[in-house]
Coordinates of C-alpha atoms and ligand atoms in Angstrom, one line a residue:
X1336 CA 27.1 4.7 1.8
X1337 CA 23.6 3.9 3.2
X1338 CA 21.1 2.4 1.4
X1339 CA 17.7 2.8 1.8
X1340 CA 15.6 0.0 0.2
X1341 CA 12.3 -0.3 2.4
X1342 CA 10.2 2.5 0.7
X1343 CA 6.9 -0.1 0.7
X1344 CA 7.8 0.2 5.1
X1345 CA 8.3 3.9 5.3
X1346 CA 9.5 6.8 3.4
X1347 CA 11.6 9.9 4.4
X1348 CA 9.6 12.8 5.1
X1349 CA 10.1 15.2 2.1
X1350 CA 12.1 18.5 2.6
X1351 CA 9.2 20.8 1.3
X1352 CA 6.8 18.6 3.4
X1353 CA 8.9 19.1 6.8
X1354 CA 9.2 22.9 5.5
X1355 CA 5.4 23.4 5.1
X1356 CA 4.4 21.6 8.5
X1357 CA 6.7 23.8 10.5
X1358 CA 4.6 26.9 11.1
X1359 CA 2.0 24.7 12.5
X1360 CA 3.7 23.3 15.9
X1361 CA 5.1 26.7 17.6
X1362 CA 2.9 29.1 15.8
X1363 CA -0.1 28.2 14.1
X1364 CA -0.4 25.5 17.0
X1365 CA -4.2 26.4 17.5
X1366 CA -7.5 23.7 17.5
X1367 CA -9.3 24.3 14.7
X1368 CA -11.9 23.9 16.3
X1369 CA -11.6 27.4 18.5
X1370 CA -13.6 30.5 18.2
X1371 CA -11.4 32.8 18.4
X1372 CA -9.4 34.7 15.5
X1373 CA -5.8 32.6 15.7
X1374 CA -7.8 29.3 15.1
X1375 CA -8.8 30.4 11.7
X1376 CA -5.8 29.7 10.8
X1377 CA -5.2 26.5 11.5
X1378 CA -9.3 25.8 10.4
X1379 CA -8.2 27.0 7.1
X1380 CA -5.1 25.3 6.8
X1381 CA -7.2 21.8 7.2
X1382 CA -9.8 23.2 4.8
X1383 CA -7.2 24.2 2.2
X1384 CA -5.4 20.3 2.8
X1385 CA -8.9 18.8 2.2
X1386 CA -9.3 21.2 -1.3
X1387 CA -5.7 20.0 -2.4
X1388 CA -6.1 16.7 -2.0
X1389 CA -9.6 16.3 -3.4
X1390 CA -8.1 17.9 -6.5
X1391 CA -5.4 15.6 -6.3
X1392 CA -7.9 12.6 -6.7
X1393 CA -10.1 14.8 -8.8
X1394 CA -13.1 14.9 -6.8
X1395 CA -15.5 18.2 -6.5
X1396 CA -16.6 18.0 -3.1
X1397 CA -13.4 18.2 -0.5
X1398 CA -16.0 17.0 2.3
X1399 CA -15.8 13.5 0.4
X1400 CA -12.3 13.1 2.3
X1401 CA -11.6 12.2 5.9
X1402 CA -8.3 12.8 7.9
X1403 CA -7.4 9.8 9.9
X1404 CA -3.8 8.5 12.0
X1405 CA -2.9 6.2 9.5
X1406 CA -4.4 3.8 6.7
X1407 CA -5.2 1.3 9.2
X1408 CA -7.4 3.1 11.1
X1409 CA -9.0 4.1 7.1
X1410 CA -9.3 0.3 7.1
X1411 CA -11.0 -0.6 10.4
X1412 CA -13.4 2.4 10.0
X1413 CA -14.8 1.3 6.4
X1414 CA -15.2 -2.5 7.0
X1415 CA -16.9 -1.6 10.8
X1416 CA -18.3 1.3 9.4
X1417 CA -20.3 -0.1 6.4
X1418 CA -21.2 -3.2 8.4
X1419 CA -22.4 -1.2 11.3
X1420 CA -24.5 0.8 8.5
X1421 CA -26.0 -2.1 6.1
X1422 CA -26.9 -4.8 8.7
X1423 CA -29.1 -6.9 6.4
X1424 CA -25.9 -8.0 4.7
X1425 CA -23.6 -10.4 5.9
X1426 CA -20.8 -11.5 3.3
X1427 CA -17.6 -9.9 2.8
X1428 CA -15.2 -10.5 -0.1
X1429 CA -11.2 -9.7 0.3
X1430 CA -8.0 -11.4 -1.2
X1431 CA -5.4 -13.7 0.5
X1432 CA -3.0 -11.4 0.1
X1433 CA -4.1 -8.1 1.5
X1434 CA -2.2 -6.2 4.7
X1435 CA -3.0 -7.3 8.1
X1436 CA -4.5 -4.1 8.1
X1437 CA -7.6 -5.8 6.0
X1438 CA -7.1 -9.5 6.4
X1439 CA -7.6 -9.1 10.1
X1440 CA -10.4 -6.8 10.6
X1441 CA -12.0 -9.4 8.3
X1442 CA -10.8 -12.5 10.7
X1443 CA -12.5 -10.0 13.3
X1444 CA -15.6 -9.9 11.2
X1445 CA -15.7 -13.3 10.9
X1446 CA -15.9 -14.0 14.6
X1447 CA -18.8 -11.4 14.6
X1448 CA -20.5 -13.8 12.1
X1449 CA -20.0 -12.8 8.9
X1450 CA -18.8 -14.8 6.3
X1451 CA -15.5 -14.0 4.2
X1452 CA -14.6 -15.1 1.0
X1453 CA -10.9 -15.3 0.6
X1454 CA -10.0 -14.8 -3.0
X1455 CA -6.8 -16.6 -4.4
X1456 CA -4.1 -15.2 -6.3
X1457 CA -1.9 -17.4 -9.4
X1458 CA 1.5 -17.7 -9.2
X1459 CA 2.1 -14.5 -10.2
X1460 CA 0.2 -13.0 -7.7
X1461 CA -2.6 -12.3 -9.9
X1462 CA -7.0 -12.8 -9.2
X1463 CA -8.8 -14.9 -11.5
X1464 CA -11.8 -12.5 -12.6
X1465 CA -13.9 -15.9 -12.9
X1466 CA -13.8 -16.6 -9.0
X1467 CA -14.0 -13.1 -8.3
X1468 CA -17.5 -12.6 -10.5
X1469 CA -18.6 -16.0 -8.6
X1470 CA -18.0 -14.6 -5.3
X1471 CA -20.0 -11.8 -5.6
X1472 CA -23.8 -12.5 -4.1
X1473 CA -26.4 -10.0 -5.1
X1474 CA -28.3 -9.3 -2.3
X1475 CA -25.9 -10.4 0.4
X1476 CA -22.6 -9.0 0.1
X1477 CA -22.0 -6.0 1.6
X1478 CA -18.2 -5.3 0.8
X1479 CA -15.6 -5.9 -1.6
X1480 CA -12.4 -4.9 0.0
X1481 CA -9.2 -5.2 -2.3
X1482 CA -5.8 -3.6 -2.5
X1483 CA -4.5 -1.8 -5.0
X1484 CA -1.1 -2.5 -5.6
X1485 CA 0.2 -5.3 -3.4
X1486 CA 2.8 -3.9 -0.5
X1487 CA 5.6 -7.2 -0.5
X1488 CA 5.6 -7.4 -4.7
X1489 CA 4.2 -5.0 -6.1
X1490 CA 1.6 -6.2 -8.0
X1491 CA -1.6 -4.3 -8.9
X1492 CA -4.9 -5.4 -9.2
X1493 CA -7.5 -4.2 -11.6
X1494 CA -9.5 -2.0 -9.4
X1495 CA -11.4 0.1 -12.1
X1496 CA -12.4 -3.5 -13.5
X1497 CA -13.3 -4.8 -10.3
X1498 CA -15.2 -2.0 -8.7
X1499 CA -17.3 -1.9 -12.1
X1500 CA -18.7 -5.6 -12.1
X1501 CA -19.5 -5.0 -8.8
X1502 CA -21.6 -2.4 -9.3
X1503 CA -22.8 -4.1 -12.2
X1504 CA -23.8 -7.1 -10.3
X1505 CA -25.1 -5.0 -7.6
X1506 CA -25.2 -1.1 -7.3
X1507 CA -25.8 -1.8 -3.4
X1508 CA -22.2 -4.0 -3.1
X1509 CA -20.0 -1.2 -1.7
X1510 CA -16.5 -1.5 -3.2
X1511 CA -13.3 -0.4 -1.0
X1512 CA -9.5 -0.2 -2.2
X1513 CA -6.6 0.2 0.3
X1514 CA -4.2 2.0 -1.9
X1515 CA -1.8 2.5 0.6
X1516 CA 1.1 1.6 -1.4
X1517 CA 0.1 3.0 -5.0
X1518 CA -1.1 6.7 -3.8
X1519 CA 1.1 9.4 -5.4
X1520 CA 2.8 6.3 -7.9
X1521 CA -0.2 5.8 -9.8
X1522 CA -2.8 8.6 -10.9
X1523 CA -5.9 7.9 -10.2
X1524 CA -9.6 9.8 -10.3
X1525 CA -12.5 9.1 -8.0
X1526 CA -14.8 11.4 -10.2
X1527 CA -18.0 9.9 -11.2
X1528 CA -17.2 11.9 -14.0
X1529 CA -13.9 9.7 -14.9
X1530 CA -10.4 11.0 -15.0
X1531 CA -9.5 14.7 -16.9
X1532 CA -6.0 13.0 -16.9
X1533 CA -6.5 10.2 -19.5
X1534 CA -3.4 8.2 -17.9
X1535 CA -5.0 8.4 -14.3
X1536 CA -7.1 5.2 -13.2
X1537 CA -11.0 5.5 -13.5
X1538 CA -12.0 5.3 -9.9
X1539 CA -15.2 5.9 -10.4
X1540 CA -17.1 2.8 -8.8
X1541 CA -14.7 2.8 -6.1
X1542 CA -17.0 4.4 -2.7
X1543 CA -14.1 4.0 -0.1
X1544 CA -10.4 4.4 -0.4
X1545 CA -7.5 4.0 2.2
X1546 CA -4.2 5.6 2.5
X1547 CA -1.4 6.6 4.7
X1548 CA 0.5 9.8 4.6
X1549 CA 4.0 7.9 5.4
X1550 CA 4.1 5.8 2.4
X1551 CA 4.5 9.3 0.1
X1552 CA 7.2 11.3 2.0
X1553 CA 4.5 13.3 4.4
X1554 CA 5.0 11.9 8.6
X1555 CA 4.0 8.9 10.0
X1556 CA 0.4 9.1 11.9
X1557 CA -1.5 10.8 9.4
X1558 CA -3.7 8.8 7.1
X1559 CA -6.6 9.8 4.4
X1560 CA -10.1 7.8 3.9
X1561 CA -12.0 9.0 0.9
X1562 CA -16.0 8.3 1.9
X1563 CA -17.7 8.8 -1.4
X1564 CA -20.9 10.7 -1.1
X1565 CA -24.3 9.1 -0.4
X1566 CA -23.1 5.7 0.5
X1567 CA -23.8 4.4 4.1
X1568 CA -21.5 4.2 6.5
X1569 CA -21.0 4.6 10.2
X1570 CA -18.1 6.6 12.2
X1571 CA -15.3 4.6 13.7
X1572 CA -14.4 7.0 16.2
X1573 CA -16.7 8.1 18.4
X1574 CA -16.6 11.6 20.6
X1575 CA -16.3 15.0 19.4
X1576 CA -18.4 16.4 16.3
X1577 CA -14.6 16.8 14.0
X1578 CA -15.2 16.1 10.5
X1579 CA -18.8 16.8 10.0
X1580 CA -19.0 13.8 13.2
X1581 CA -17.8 11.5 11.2
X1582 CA -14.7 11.2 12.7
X1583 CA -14.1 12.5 16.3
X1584 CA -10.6 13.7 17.6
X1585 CA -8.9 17.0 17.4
X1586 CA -7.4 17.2 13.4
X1587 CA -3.7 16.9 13.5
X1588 CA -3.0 20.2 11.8
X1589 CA 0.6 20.1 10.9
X1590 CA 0.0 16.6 9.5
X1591 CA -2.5 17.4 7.7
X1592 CA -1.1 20.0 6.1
X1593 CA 2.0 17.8 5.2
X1594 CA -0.3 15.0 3.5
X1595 CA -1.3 17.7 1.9
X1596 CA 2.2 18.9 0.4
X1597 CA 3.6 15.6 0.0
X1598 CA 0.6 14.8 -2.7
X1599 CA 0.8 18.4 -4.5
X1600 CA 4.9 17.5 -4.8
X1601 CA 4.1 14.0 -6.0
X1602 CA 1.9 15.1 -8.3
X1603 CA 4.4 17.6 -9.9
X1604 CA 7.1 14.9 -10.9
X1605 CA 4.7 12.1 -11.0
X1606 CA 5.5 10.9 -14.9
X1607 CA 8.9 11.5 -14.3
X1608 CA 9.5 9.6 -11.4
X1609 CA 7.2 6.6 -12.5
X1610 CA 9.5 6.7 -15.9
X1611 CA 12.8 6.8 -13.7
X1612 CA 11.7 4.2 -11.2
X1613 CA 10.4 2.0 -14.0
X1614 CA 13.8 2.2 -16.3
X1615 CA 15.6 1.3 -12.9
X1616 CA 13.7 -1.5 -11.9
X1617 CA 13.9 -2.9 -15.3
X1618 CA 17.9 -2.8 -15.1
X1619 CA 18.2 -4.1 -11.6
X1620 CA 15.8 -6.8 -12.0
X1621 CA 17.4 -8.3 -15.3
X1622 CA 20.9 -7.7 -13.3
X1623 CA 19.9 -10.0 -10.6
X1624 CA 18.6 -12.7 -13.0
X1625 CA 21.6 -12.5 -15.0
X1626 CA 24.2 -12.2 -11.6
X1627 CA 22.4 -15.1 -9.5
X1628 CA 21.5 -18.9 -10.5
X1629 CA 18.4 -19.7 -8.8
X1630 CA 16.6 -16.7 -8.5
X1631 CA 12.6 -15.5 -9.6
X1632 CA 10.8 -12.0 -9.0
X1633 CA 8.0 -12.3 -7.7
X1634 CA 5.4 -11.3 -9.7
X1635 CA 7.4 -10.8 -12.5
X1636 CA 4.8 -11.4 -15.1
X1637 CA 2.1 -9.8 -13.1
X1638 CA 1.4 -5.8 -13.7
X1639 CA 3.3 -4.3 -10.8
X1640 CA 4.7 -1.0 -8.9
X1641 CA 7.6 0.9 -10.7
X1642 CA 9.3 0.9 -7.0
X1643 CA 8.9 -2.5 -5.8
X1644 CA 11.0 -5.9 -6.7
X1645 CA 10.2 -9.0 -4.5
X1646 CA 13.3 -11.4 -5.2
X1647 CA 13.3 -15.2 -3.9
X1648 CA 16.4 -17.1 -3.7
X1649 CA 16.0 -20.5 -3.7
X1650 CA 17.9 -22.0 -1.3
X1651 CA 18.8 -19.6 1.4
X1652 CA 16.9 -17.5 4.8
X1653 CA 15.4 -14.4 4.1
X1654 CA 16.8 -13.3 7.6
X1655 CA 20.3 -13.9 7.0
X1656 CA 20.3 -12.6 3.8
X1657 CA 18.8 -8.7 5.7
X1658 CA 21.4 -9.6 8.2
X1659 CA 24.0 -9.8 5.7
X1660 CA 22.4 -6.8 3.7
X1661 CA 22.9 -4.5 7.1
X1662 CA 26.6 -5.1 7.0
X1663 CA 26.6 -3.2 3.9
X1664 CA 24.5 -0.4 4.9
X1665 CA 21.1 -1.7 3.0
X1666 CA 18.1 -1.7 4.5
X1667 CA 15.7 -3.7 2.8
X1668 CA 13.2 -6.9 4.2
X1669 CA 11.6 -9.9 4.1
X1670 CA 8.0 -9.7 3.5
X1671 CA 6.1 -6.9 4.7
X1672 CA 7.8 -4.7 8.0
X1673 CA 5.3 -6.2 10.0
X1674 CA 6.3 -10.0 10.2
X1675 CA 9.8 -9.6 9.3
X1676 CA 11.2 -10.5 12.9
X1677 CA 9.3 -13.9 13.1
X1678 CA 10.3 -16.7 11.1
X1679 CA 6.5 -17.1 9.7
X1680 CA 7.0 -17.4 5.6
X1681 CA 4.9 -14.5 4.2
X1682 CA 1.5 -14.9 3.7
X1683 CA 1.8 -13.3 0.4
X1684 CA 4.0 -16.0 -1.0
X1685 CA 2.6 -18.4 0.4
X1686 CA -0.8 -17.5 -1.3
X1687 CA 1.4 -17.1 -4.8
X1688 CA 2.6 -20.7 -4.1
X1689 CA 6.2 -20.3 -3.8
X1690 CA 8.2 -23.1 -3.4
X1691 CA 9.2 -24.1 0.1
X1692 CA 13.2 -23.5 -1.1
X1693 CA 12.4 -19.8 -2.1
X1694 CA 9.9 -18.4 0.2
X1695 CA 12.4 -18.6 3.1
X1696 CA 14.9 -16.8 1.0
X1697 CA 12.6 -13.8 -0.5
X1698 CA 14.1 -10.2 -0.3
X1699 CA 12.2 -6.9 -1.1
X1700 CA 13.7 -4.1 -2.2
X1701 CA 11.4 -0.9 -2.7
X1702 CA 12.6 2.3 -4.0
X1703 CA 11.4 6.1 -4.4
X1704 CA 12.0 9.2 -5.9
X1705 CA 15.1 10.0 -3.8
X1706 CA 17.0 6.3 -5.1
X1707 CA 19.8 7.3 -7.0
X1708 CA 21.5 4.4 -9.7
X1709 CA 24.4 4.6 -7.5
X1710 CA 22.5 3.6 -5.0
X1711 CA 21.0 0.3 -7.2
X1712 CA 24.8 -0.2 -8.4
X1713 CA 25.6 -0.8 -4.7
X1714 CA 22.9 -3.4 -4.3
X1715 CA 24.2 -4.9 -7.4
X1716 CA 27.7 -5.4 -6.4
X1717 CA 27.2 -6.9 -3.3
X1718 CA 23.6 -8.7 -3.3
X1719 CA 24.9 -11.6 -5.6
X1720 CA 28.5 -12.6 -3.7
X1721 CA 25.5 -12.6 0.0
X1722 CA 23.5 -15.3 -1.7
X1723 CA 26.7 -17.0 -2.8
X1724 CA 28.4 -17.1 0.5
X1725 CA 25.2 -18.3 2.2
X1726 CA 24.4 -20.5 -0.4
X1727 CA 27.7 -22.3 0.5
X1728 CA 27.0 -22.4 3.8
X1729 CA 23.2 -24.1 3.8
X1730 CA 22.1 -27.4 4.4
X1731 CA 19.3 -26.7 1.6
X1732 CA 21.8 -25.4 -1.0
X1733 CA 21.9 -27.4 -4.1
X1734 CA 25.4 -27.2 -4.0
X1735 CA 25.6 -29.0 -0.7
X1736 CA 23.1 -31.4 -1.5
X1737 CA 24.8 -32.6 -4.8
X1738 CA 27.8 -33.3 -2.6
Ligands
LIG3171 N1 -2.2 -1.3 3.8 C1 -1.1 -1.5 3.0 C2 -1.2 -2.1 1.7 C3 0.2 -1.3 3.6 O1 1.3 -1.5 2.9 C4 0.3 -0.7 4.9 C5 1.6 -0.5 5.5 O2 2.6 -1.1 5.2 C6 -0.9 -0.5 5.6 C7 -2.1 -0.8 5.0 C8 -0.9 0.1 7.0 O3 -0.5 1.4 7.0 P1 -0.3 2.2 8.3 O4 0.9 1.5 9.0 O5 0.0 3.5 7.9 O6 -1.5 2.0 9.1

């Protein structure tokens, strides 16, 4: 039996998603952009994706959304795009533990003379809201850039909170989330009006939001960038007039229209799910403390994702432990995607302050809607007797150093 447990990576493209994209390759394959009658199909496909999905985030005026390739590109285009558009300011503020995606546009802004504040994170993964209110410098700062929910554990940071004491400080601070990893798991409403669904997050002070189709069962290469209305920014990609010219390139129709889907399913089962995936992670995390010696979530006290559980072994390697994991069929990893491969402890852990004997040995298992509990029972049965065996077998083992 295959296990997949690296939903935080990718996720399978949904039936209904792959079902609604179809028509759009063969048939419907037109530019949207043509005159004649066939392309109004495909225009009107985009057009009725962009009205979807600003429903899904609550938000009156569809134009507010942008389709990119992927959240990275969202990324790059609102931290060059707002600098590019408020040059008077200079400082940026981010967290130590946000994706590449961020963290290195802002090393890249950094290099281009502005100057970024890092904010820490607690042991749990958590921002202090005292050095966050100091960071923030009326006048001068231009963006706050924060993630939502962290990708390697899970956890979630108080955007709502955050956005509004930056708007307090400052109306003119613009205020970005990449919520790559909590879109279609957390409701949420960008309307200045706040949410109509009193469980969804109030977005409201939020101007720029970042996701990535792939992350909620629609393809890979399609990503979403919500520009709220009114606030400055400058395009990323430059060329043809697509998206009102904010965003050249011909759309990529089927994609689009998948996004598209994959939200209005999500949105469907979306208490369900989150109740599902949140009664499962509860089992399987106080299965693994109870079946392992030695072991911490990460971010176990902090507010986190229903899907995602961050698990640090003290005393073995995170590599051998995915090694070992693939002979049983489970695919899970070691930090995010992107440096699992390299030997490099994750950034994220290191920033939580994890001991030197755990970091190494820090496994992350993310789930979805399509996780069955047979699927977590497999984990279960064979995770424990993995650490064991390599346990036995390391130099850093407690074990072995007792001995
Ligand atoms: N931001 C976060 C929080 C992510 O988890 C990821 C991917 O893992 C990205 C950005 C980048 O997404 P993409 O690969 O679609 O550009």
């Amino acid at each position: 039996m295959l296990v997949y447990a690296d939903n935080n990576a990718t996720t399978r493209t949904a039936p209904e998603v792959f079902e609604a994209m179809a028509p759009y390759f063969c048939d419907l394959f037109y530019n949207p952009s043509s005159m004649y009658p066939p392309a109004a199909q495909a225009a009107s496909a985009v057009r009725d994706a962009r009205a979807g999905i600003a429903a899904f985030f609550n938000v009156g005026n569809p134009a507010e959304f942008l389709f990119t390739s992927c959240a990275s590109e969202s990324n790059n285009h609102v931290i060059f795009g707002a600098a590019a558009a408020n040059p008077t300011r200079k400082h940026i503020i981010t967290t130590t533990v946000e994706h590449p995606a961020v963290l290195e546009v802002c090393r890249e802004m950094e290099r281009r003379g502005y100057r970024v504040t890092y904010l820490p994170v607690d042991r749990q993964g958590r921002l202090n809201r005292v050095d966050y209110v100091r960071a923030l410098e009326p006048g001068n700062t231009l963006l706050v850039t924060i993630m939502h929910a962290n990708n390697e554990t899970g956890v979630v940071f108080p955007i709502a909170e955050l956005a509004r004491i930056a708007k307090e400080t400052d109306p003119e601070i613009l205020f970005h989330t990449d919520a790559t990893q909590s879109v279609s798991k957390i409701a949420m409403s960008l309307s200045k009006n706040g949410p109509r669904d009193p469980k969804a997050v109030d977005f409201r002070n939020v101007d720029f939001l970042s996701c990535s189709g792939h992350k909620f069962h629609a393809p890979k290469g399609v990503g979403l960038l919500f520009l709220r209305k009114g606030t400055a920014i400058r395009p990323f990609l430059i060329g043809g007039h697509q998206e009102g010219g904010r965003r050249a390139g011909t759309e990529n129709v089927p994609y689009i229209v998948g996004m598209a889907r994959a939200l209005e399913r999500a949105a469907q089962t979306h208490d369900a799910d989150v109740l599902r995936l949140a009664g499962m992670q509860k089992y399987f995390e106080s299965e693994l403390l109870r079946r392992i010696p030695d072991v911490e979530i990460n971010g176990g006290e902090a507010t986190r994702m229903p899907n995602t559980t961050n698990v640090s072994c003290h005393f073995v390697e995170g590599e051998s432990i995915l090694y070992e994991l693939a002979e049983y069929e489970i695919c899970a990893s070691s930090g995010s995607a992107c440096t699992s491969g390299s030997l490099e402890p994750s950034h994220v852990l290191r920033a939580m302050k994890v001991p030197f004997t755990a970091i190494h040995g820090s496994t992350r298992f993310s789930f979805s809607r399509y996780t069955t509990e047979a699927e977590i029972e497999r984990i279960l049965e064979v995770f424990p007797g993995i650490i064991q065996r390599l346990r036995n077998a390391s130099p850093f083992s407690r074990e072995n150093k007792h001995s």
